[in-house]
Coordinates of C-alpha atoms in Angstrom, one line a residue:
Chain A
M17 CA 0.7 -6.1 59.3
D18 CA -2.0 -7.6 57.7
T19 CA -2.7 -11.4 58.4
S20 CA -4.6 -11.8 54.9
Q21 CA -1.0 -12.3 53.4
M22 CA 0.0 -14.5 56.5
L23 CA -2.8 -16.4 56.3
K24 CA -2.0 -17.4 52.3
G25 CA 0.6 -20.1 53.7
I26 CA -1.6 -21.2 56.4
I27 CA -5.1 -22.1 55.3
D28 CA -4.1 -25.3 55.2
V29 CA -3.3 -26.1 58.1
A30 CA -6.1 -23.5 60.1
V31 CA -8.4 -25.3 57.6
L32 CA -7.6 -28.7 58.9
A33 CA -7.6 -27.9 61.8
V34 CA -11.7 -26.7 61.4
V35 CA -12.6 -29.5 60.0
A36 CA -10.6 -32.0 62.2
D37 CA -12.9 -30.7 64.9
E38 CA -16.2 -31.7 63.3
D39 CA -16.6 -31.9 59.5
G40 CA -18.3 -29.3 57.5
Y41 CA -19.7 -27.4 54.3
G42 CA -17.9 -24.8 52.9
Y43 CA -19.7 -22.0 54.6
D44 CA -19.5 -23.1 58.0
V45 CA -16.0 -23.5 57.9
I46 CA -15.8 -20.3 56.7
R47 CA -17.4 -19.2 60.6
R48 CA -15.8 -21.3 62.2
L49 CA -12.4 -19.3 61.5
R50 CA -13.7 -16.4 61.5
A51 CA -14.7 -17.3 64.8
A52 CA -11.3 -18.5 65.6
G53 CA -10.5 -15.1 64.9
L54 CA -9.3 -15.3 61.5
E55 CA -11.5 -12.2 59.8
D56 CA -9.3 -11.5 57.0
V57 CA -9.8 -15.5 55.5
G58 CA -11.1 -14.5 51.8
D59 CA -14.5 -17.2 50.8
A60 CA -13.0 -18.1 47.4
S61 CA -9.5 -19.3 49.4
V62 CA -11.7 -21.7 51.2
Y63 CA -13.2 -23.3 49.1
G64 CA -10.2 -23.6 46.9
T65 CA -7.9 -25.1 49.8
L66 CA -10.7 -27.3 50.8
R67 CA -10.9 -28.6 47.0
R68 CA -7.2 -28.9 46.9
L69 CA -7.1 -30.9 50.4
Y70 CA -9.5 -33.0 49.0
A71 CA -8.2 -33.3 45.8
A72 CA -4.8 -34.6 48.0
G73 CA -6.6 -36.6 49.9
A74 CA -6.5 -35.6 53.7
L75 CA -10.2 -34.4 53.0
T76 CA -13.1 -36.9 52.0
S77 CA -16.9 -35.0 51.6
Y78 CA -20.1 -36.9 51.3
V79 CA -23.5 -34.6 50.5
V80 CA -26.2 -33.6 52.9
P81 CA -30.2 -33.8 51.3
S82 CA -31.4 -29.6 53.4
D83 CA -35.3 -29.3 53.4
E84 CA -34.6 -25.0 53.1
G85 CA -31.4 -24.5 50.8
P86 CA -29.2 -26.5 48.6
H87 CA -27.6 -29.8 49.2
R88 CA -24.6 -29.7 51.1
K89 CA -21.4 -31.2 51.2
Y90 CA -19.6 -31.9 53.8
Y91 CA -16.1 -32.1 54.3
G92 CA -14.8 -34.3 57.3
I93 CA -10.7 -35.5 57.6
T94 CA -9.0 -38.4 56.4
E95 CA -6.5 -40.8 58.2
H96 CA -4.0 -38.9 55.7
G97 CA -5.3 -35.3 56.7
T98 CA -4.7 -36.4 60.3
L99 CA -1.8 -37.6 60.1
E100 CA -0.5 -34.1 57.9
L101 CA -2.4 -32.0 60.9
A102 CA -0.3 -33.5 63.6
E103 CA 3.3 -32.7 61.6
W104 CA 1.8 -29.0 60.6
A105 CA 1.0 -28.7 64.2
T106 CA 4.5 -29.9 65.0
T107 CA 6.4 -27.4 63.1
W108 CA 4.2 -24.3 63.9
R109 CA 4.0 -24.7 67.1
R110 CA 8.7 -25.1 66.8
F111 CA 7.9 -22.3 64.8
A112 CA 6.0 -20.2 66.8
G113 CA 8.0 -20.8 69.7
S114 CA 11.2 -19.4 67.3
I115 CA 9.2 -16.3 66.1
G116 CA 8.0 -15.2 69.9
A117 CA 11.3 -15.8 71.3
L118 CA 12.3 -13.6 68.7
L119 CA 9.7 -11.1 69.6
E120 CA 9.0 -11.3 73.0
R121 CA 11.5 -7.9 73.9
H122 CA 10.3 -6.0 71.4
A123 CA 7.7 -4.0 72.1
E124 CA 3.7 -3.9 70.4
V125 CA 2.2 -1.2 69.2
P126 CA -0.4 0.4 72.1
S127 CA -3.7 -0.8 71.7
Chain B
V3 CA -24.0 -33.1 42.8
S4 CA -25.3 -29.4 43.2
V5 CA -29.5 -29.1 43.4
T6 CA -29.3 -25.5 42.1
P7 CA -32.9 -23.7 43.5
I8 CA -33.9 -21.3 42.6
L9 CA -32.6 -18.1 42.3
A10 CA -32.2 -14.7 43.2
P11 CA -30.8 -13.1 40.1
N12 CA -28.2 -11.0 41.5
A13 CA -26.8 -14.8 42.7
R14 CA -27.7 -15.8 39.9
R15 CA -25.2 -13.3 37.3
Y16 CA -22.6 -14.0 39.5
L17 CA -22.4 -17.2 39.0
E18 CA -22.8 -17.3 36.0
E19 CA -19.7 -14.6 36.4
V20 CA -17.6 -16.9 38.4
R21 CA -18.2 -19.7 36.3
R22 CA -17.2 -17.7 33.0
A23 CA -13.9 -17.3 34.8
L24 CA -14.0 -20.8 34.8
A25 CA -14.8 -21.5 31.8
D26 CA -11.1 -22.8 31.2
L27 CA -10.8 -25.4 33.2
P28 CA -11.8 -29.1 32.9
E29 CA -15.0 -29.7 33.3
T30 CA -15.4 -31.5 35.9
E31 CA -12.7 -29.6 37.7
R32 CA -14.7 -26.7 37.7
D33 CA -18.6 -28.1 38.4
A34 CA -16.7 -29.1 41.6
L35 CA -15.5 -26.0 42.4
L36 CA -18.2 -24.8 41.9
A37 CA -21.6 -27.1 43.8
D38 CA -19.9 -26.0 46.8
V39 CA -19.2 -22.0 45.2
E40 CA -23.1 -21.9 44.4
A41 CA -24.4 -23.0 47.7
H42 CA -22.7 -20.0 49.6
V43 CA -23.0 -18.1 47.0
V44 CA -27.0 -18.8 47.7
E45 CA -26.5 -18.4 50.9
V46 CA -24.5 -15.2 51.5
S47 CA -27.0 -13.6 49.1
E48 CA -30.3 -14.8 51.2
E49 CA -28.1 -13.3 54.1
T50 CA -27.1 -10.0 52.5
G51 CA -29.2 -9.1 50.1
D52 CA -27.8 -7.2 47.3
E53 CA -25.0 -6.9 49.2
L54 CA -23.1 -9.8 47.5
V55 CA -20.0 -8.1 46.0
A56 CA -19.5 -6.0 48.5
R57 CA -18.7 -9.5 50.9
L58 CA -17.4 -11.9 47.9
G59 CA -15.9 -9.8 46.2
S60 CA -16.1 -9.6 42.3
P61 CA -16.5 -12.6 40.0
G62 CA -13.2 -12.1 38.7
A63 CA -11.8 -12.0 42.1
F64 CA -13.2 -14.5 43.7
A65 CA -12.6 -16.8 40.7
A66 CA -8.8 -15.5 40.9
E67 CA -8.7 -16.3 44.6
L68 CA -10.4 -19.6 44.3
R69 CA -8.6 -20.8 41.1
S70 CA -5.1 -20.0 43.6
A71 CA -6.2 -21.5 47.0
A72 CA -6.7 -24.6 44.5
G73 CA -3.6 -24.3 43.6
L74 CA -4.9 -24.4 39.6
P75 CA -3.4 -22.4 37.2
P76 CA -4.7 -18.2 36.7
G77 CA -6.8 -17.9 33.8
G78 CA -5.3 -17.6 31.0
A79 CA -6.7 -13.6 29.5
G80 CA -6.8 -12.5 33.3
A81 CA -10.4 -11.8 34.8
S82 CA -10.1 -8.0 33.8
G83 CA -10.0 -9.8 29.9
S84 CA -13.2 -9.3 28.0
D85 CA -15.6 -11.9 28.1
A86 CA -15.6 -12.7 24.4
V87 CA -11.6 -12.8 25.1
E88 CA -11.7 -15.1 27.2
R89 CA -14.2 -17.6 25.9
L90 CA -12.0 -17.3 22.9
G91 CA -9.5 -18.5 24.8
A92 CA -11.3 -20.9 26.6
A93 CA -12.2 -22.4 23.1
V94 CA -9.0 -23.0 21.6
R95 CA -7.4 -24.2 24.7
R96 CA -10.1 -26.9 24.2
L97 CA -9.5 -27.6 20.6
G98 CA -6.2 -28.0 21.2
E99 CA -6.6 -30.7 23.7
R100 CA -8.7 -31.9 21.5
I101 CA -6.0 -32.1 18.7
A102 CA -3.2 -33.4 21.4
P103 CA -3.4 -36.5 19.9
L104 CA -2.9 -35.4 15.9
R105 CA 0.5 -33.0 17.4
R106 CA 3.4 -36.2 16.3
P107 CA 1.9 -37.1 13.4
L108 CA 1.5 -33.0 11.7
A109 CA 5.1 -32.0 13.2
E110 CA 6.4 -35.0 11.0
L111 CA 4.8 -32.8 8.3
A112 CA 5.8 -29.4 9.2
P113 CA 9.0 -29.6 7.0
A114 CA 7.3 -29.8 3.8
W115 CA 4.5 -27.1 5.0
W116 CA 8.4 -25.0 4.9
V117 CA 8.4 -26.2 1.7
L118 CA 5.4 -24.8 0.7
R119 CA 4.5 -21.7 3.0
G120 CA 8.8 -21.0 1.3
Y121 CA 6.7 -21.1 -2.2
V122 CA 4.0 -18.6 -0.8
V123 CA 6.4 -16.1 0.4
A124 CA 7.8 -16.3 -3.5
T125 CA 4.7 -15.8 -4.9
L126 CA 3.2 -13.2 -3.3
M127 CA 6.4 -11.2 -2.5
A128 CA 6.4 -11.6 -6.5
W129 CA 2.6 -11.0 -7.0
A130 CA 3.0 -7.7 -5.1
F131 CA 6.4 -6.2 -5.7
L132 CA 7.6 -7.9 -8.9
S133 CA 4.1 -8.5 -11.6
T134 CA 4.8 -8.6 -14.7
G135 CA 1.4 -9.6 -16.0
T136 CA 2.6 -13.4 -17.2
P137 CA 2.2 -15.6 -14.7
A138 CA 4.2 -18.6 -16.1
G139 CA 2.6 -21.5 -14.9
W140 CA 3.2 -22.4 -11.3
L141 CA 6.2 -20.3 -11.2
P142 CA 6.1 -17.2 -9.6
P143 CA 5.1 -14.6 -12.0
T144 CA 8.2 -12.6 -12.1
G145 CA 8.6 -12.4 -16.0
S146 CA 12.0 -14.2 -16.0
R147 CA 12.7 -17.9 -15.5
A148 CA 15.9 -17.7 -13.5
T149 CA 14.3 -14.8 -11.3
A150 CA 11.3 -16.6 -10.8
L151 CA 13.8 -20.0 -9.4
L152 CA 16.6 -17.7 -7.2
L153 CA 13.4 -16.3 -5.6
L154 CA 11.8 -19.2 -5.0
L155 CA 14.9 -21.1 -3.2
A156 CA 16.0 -18.7 -1.1
A157 CA 12.4 -18.4 0.3
V158 CA 12.1 -21.3 0.4
A159 CA 15.8 -22.2 2.4
G160 CA 14.1 -19.3 4.4
S161 CA 11.4 -21.1 5.4
V162 CA 13.2 -23.6 6.1
W163 CA 15.5 -22.7 8.4
L164 CA 12.8 -20.3 9.9
G165 CA 11.3 -24.2 10.6
L166 CA 15.1 -25.4 11.8
R167 CA 14.9 -22.5 14.7
T168 CA 11.9 -22.5 15.8
R169 CA 11.5 -26.5 16.3
A170 CA 14.3 -27.1 18.1
P171 CA 14.6 -25.1 21.3
T172 CA 11.6 -24.4 23.1
P173 CA 10.6 -20.3 22.0
S174 CA 9.4 -18.2 24.2
R175 CA 5.4 -18.0 24.1
R176 CA 5.4 -14.9 22.5
A177 CA 7.6 -15.5 19.2
R178 CA 5.1 -19.2 19.0
M179 CA 2.0 -16.6 19.4
A180 CA 3.6 -14.7 16.2
L181 CA 4.8 -17.7 14.4
A182 CA 1.1 -18.8 14.8
V183 CA -0.4 -16.4 13.4
L184 CA 2.5 -15.9 10.7
N185 CA 1.7 -19.6 9.4
A186 CA -2.1 -19.0 9.0
A187 CA -2.1 -16.1 7.5
L188 CA 0.6 -18.1 4.9
A189 CA -2.3 -20.6 4.9
L190 CA -4.4 -18.6 3.6
G191 CA -2.0 -17.4 1.1
A192 CA -1.7 -21.0 -0.3
V193 CA -5.5 -21.0 -0.7
L194 CA -5.4 -17.6 -3.1
I195 CA -2.0 -18.5 -4.9
A196 CA -3.3 -22.1 -5.3
V197 CA -7.2 -20.3 -6.5
E198 CA -5.3 -17.8 -8.8
V199 CA -2.8 -21.5 -10.6
E200 CA -5.7 -23.3 -10.9
R201 CA -7.4 -19.8 -12.7
N202 CA -4.9 -19.7 -15.5
A203 CA -4.5 -23.4 -16.2
T204 CA -7.9 -22.7 -16.8
T205 CA -7.6 -19.7 -19.2
T206 CA -5.1 -21.7 -21.0
T207 CA -6.9 -24.4 -21.7
F208 CA -9.8 -22.8 -23.3
V209 CA -7.4 -21.1 -25.0
E210 CA -6.3 -24.0 -27.0
A211 CA -9.8 -25.3 -27.6
G212 CA -10.5 -22.1 -29.4
F213 CA -7.7 -23.1 -31.3
A214 CA -9.0 -25.9 -32.1
A215 CA -9.4 -26.5 -36.6
P216 CA -9.7 -24.1 -38.5
G217 CA -13.2 -24.1 -41.1
L218 CA -15.3 -26.7 -41.3
T219 CA -15.7 -29.3 -38.1
S220 CA -17.9 -32.1 -37.0
D221 CA -17.8 -32.9 -33.6
G222 CA -14.5 -30.8 -32.9
V223 CA -12.7 -33.0 -36.1
P224 CA -11.8 -31.1 -39.5
V225 CA -14.4 -32.3 -42.4
Q226 CA -12.3 -32.6 -45.5
N227 CA -14.9 -32.6 -47.6
V228 CA -18.7 -32.9 -48.4
Y229 CA -20.5 -34.7 -50.8
P230 CA -23.8 -33.4 -51.7
V231 CA -26.5 -35.5 -53.5
D232 CA -30.0 -34.2 -54.7
R233 CA -33.1 -36.2 -53.7
D234 CA -32.8 -38.8 -55.7
G235 CA -29.3 -40.2 -55.5
R236 CA -27.8 -38.3 -58.1
P237 CA -24.5 -36.6 -56.8
L238 CA -24.5 -32.6 -57.1
A239 CA -21.3 -31.2 -57.9
D240 CA -19.9 -27.3 -57.4
V241 CA -23.0 -26.8 -54.7
R242 CA -22.3 -23.4 -52.4
L243 CA -22.9 -24.6 -48.4
F244 CA -23.7 -21.1 -46.4
D245 CA -24.5 -20.5 -42.9
Q246 CA -27.5 -19.5 -41.2
D247 CA -25.9 -15.9 -41.8
G248 CA -25.5 -16.2 -45.9
Q249 CA -21.5 -16.2 -44.7
P250 CA -19.6 -18.8 -47.2
L251 CA -19.3 -22.4 -45.4
A252 CA -15.3 -22.8 -46.8
I253 CA -14.4 -26.2 -45.6
L254 CA -10.4 -26.2 -45.0
P255 CA -10.1 -22.5 -46.3
D256 CA -7.6 -22.4 -48.6
D257 CA -4.9 -24.7 -47.4
G258 CA -2.2 -23.8 -50.4
D259 CA -2.3 -26.4 -51.8
P260 CA -1.7 -26.6 -55.1
T261 CA -3.7 -29.1 -56.9
R262 CA -7.3 -28.4 -55.0
R263 CA -9.0 -26.7 -57.8
A264 CA -9.3 -23.3 -57.7
V265 CA -13.1 -22.4 -57.4
V266 CA -14.7 -18.4 -59.1
D267 CA -17.5 -17.0 -59.2
A268 CA -18.1 -14.6 -61.9
R269 CA -17.4 -11.3 -60.0
G270 CA -13.5 -13.2 -59.6
E271 CA -14.3 -14.3 -55.7
R272 CA -13.2 -17.1 -55.0
A273 CA -16.2 -19.5 -53.8
D274 CA -14.3 -21.8 -50.2
N275 CA -17.6 -22.7 -49.9
A276 CA -18.0 -24.9 -53.3
V277 CA -18.2 -29.0 -52.5
P278 CA -17.1 -31.0 -53.2
L279 CA -13.8 -30.0 -52.7
R280 CA -12.1 -31.2 -56.0
Y281 CA -8.1 -32.4 -56.9
L282 CA -5.8 -32.0 -59.8
E283 CA -3.4 -34.5 -61.6
P284 CA -0.3 -33.4 -60.2
G285 CA 1.2 -31.9 -62.4
G286 CA -1.8 -31.1 -64.7
D287 CA -5.4 -29.2 -64.7
E288 CA -7.6 -31.8 -64.8
V289 CA -9.9 -33.7 -62.3
T290 CA -9.1 -37.3 -63.0
D291 CA -12.1 -39.1 -61.3
P292 CA -15.3 -36.4 -61.1
L293 CA -17.3 -38.6 -59.4
A294 CA -14.7 -39.4 -56.7
G295 CA -15.6 -40.2 -52.8
Y296 CA -19.1 -40.2 -53.4
P297 CA -21.2 -42.2 -51.6
A298 CA -22.6 -45.5 -53.8
D299 CA -26.0 -46.0 -54.0
V300 CA -27.9 -43.2 -52.0
P301 CA -31.6 -45.0 -52.4
P302 CA -33.9 -41.5 -52.7
L303 CA -36.2 -39.9 -51.0
A304 CA -39.6 -41.0 -50.0
T305 CA -40.6 -38.4 -47.9
P306 CA -42.6 -35.7 -50.6
P307 CA -40.6 -32.7 -51.3
V308 CA -41.8 -29.0 -49.7
A309 CA -44.1 -27.4 -52.0
G310 CA -42.7 -24.6 -54.0
A311 CA -39.0 -25.8 -53.1
P312 CA -36.5 -24.9 -55.7
A313 CA -35.6 -29.0 -56.6
E314 CA -34.9 -28.1 -60.8
Q315 CA -33.2 -24.6 -59.4
A316 CA -30.0 -25.9 -57.2
G317 CA -27.8 -23.1 -58.6
A318 CA -30.3 -19.8 -58.5
P319 CA -29.7 -16.7 -57.0
R320 CA -31.9 -16.6 -53.8
G321 CA -32.0 -14.0 -51.0
G322 CA -31.6 -14.2 -47.3
R323 CA -34.8 -14.0 -45.9
E324 CA -35.6 -17.7 -47.9
R325 CA -32.2 -18.9 -46.5
R326 CA -33.2 -18.2 -43.5
R327 CA -36.4 -19.8 -43.7
A328 CA -35.3 -22.5 -44.7
A329 CA -33.1 -22.7 -42.2
A330 CA -35.5 -22.6 -39.8
R331 CA -37.8 -25.6 -41.6
R332 CA -33.9 -27.8 -40.8
R333 CA -34.0 -27.0 -37.5
A334 CA -38.2 -27.8 -36.4
P335 CA -38.4 -31.8 -36.4

């Protein structure tokens, strides 16, 4: 199954988690998501998500001037965002555990 | 805050198209979304050169993904629609937002529009199917007054019914669109009818003015009589008036008044242009007072007579050429 479908629902958590690790600008967030194995995440999806999380008060932003290239808008996590992430983390672990248990006895595609 | 550096042409094109696909969003929202994206597209284009679309997808798809991830409604005309349609749609939406405060007062006036709409439909139908070429004022031109009123009543009732039906529950988007188009067309029809009715009204006025008093008029008022006086202030009788074309200038062409003194020329033809008109004593054939009506105390003219003017031959026949010349002299200041 294509992971992009699954990603749609949980991109918020992924972005929050990445920004919680360290503040970052859009492209930086995308790179870190990809490095974490989420290769299918779309660039536009990340920007849209950043914007939505910011509007919801889960992220803050600030502009960092850059000598080479355009100025960059960095995002950081807010207190509200941290709480939300913690909630997500609990839910996710429970959910992943349940699904993992369900799938345990089933064969994987030989790689 | 976005400082746009010098962009590679492909990056600029890409960004322009994304911006256009987001044209319907409120400005602040769009700018906030694009502030990040600009920097990103620039960076990606530096990395990938001309492979921008291969890496990011089409600008339309990029914009759509941006919207969906940001929790914004999808674009109206869709990314596949033509740019012109998208821009038009965005402009209409913006206009709608601007006139939104007027919605309520306009809605109150809706019933008036329904009635007008019925009138427009009736008149257009009469023009199209029943026209007999006899417009009866503002009524639909159907020939008979009863038919016109019946048609008008039916159309207005239908229009009001439609108005009430579409007002109450929320009609479908499609129905709303169809109604909007219909209304626009009928509003145009209303203008056409207004022009036509106005034109007819003007024509009527013109005909009435053309009917104005027969015979000689002065400033629009009929001239009842003319009293010629010679240069010495002496009253002249039976002076015959002709216009610039040699046509008799008849004041009050025969009105059948039996007391009017009939004047006939040597050929036996009526000479209604002989002034002053004289009236006979009722029951007789005499003019009681031949000098009645002449202005009293007319001073003689001081300006010398025109050389060779036939002052002493007022009754002598003259050629048309001479008459025209005399007319020209009169007109000259």
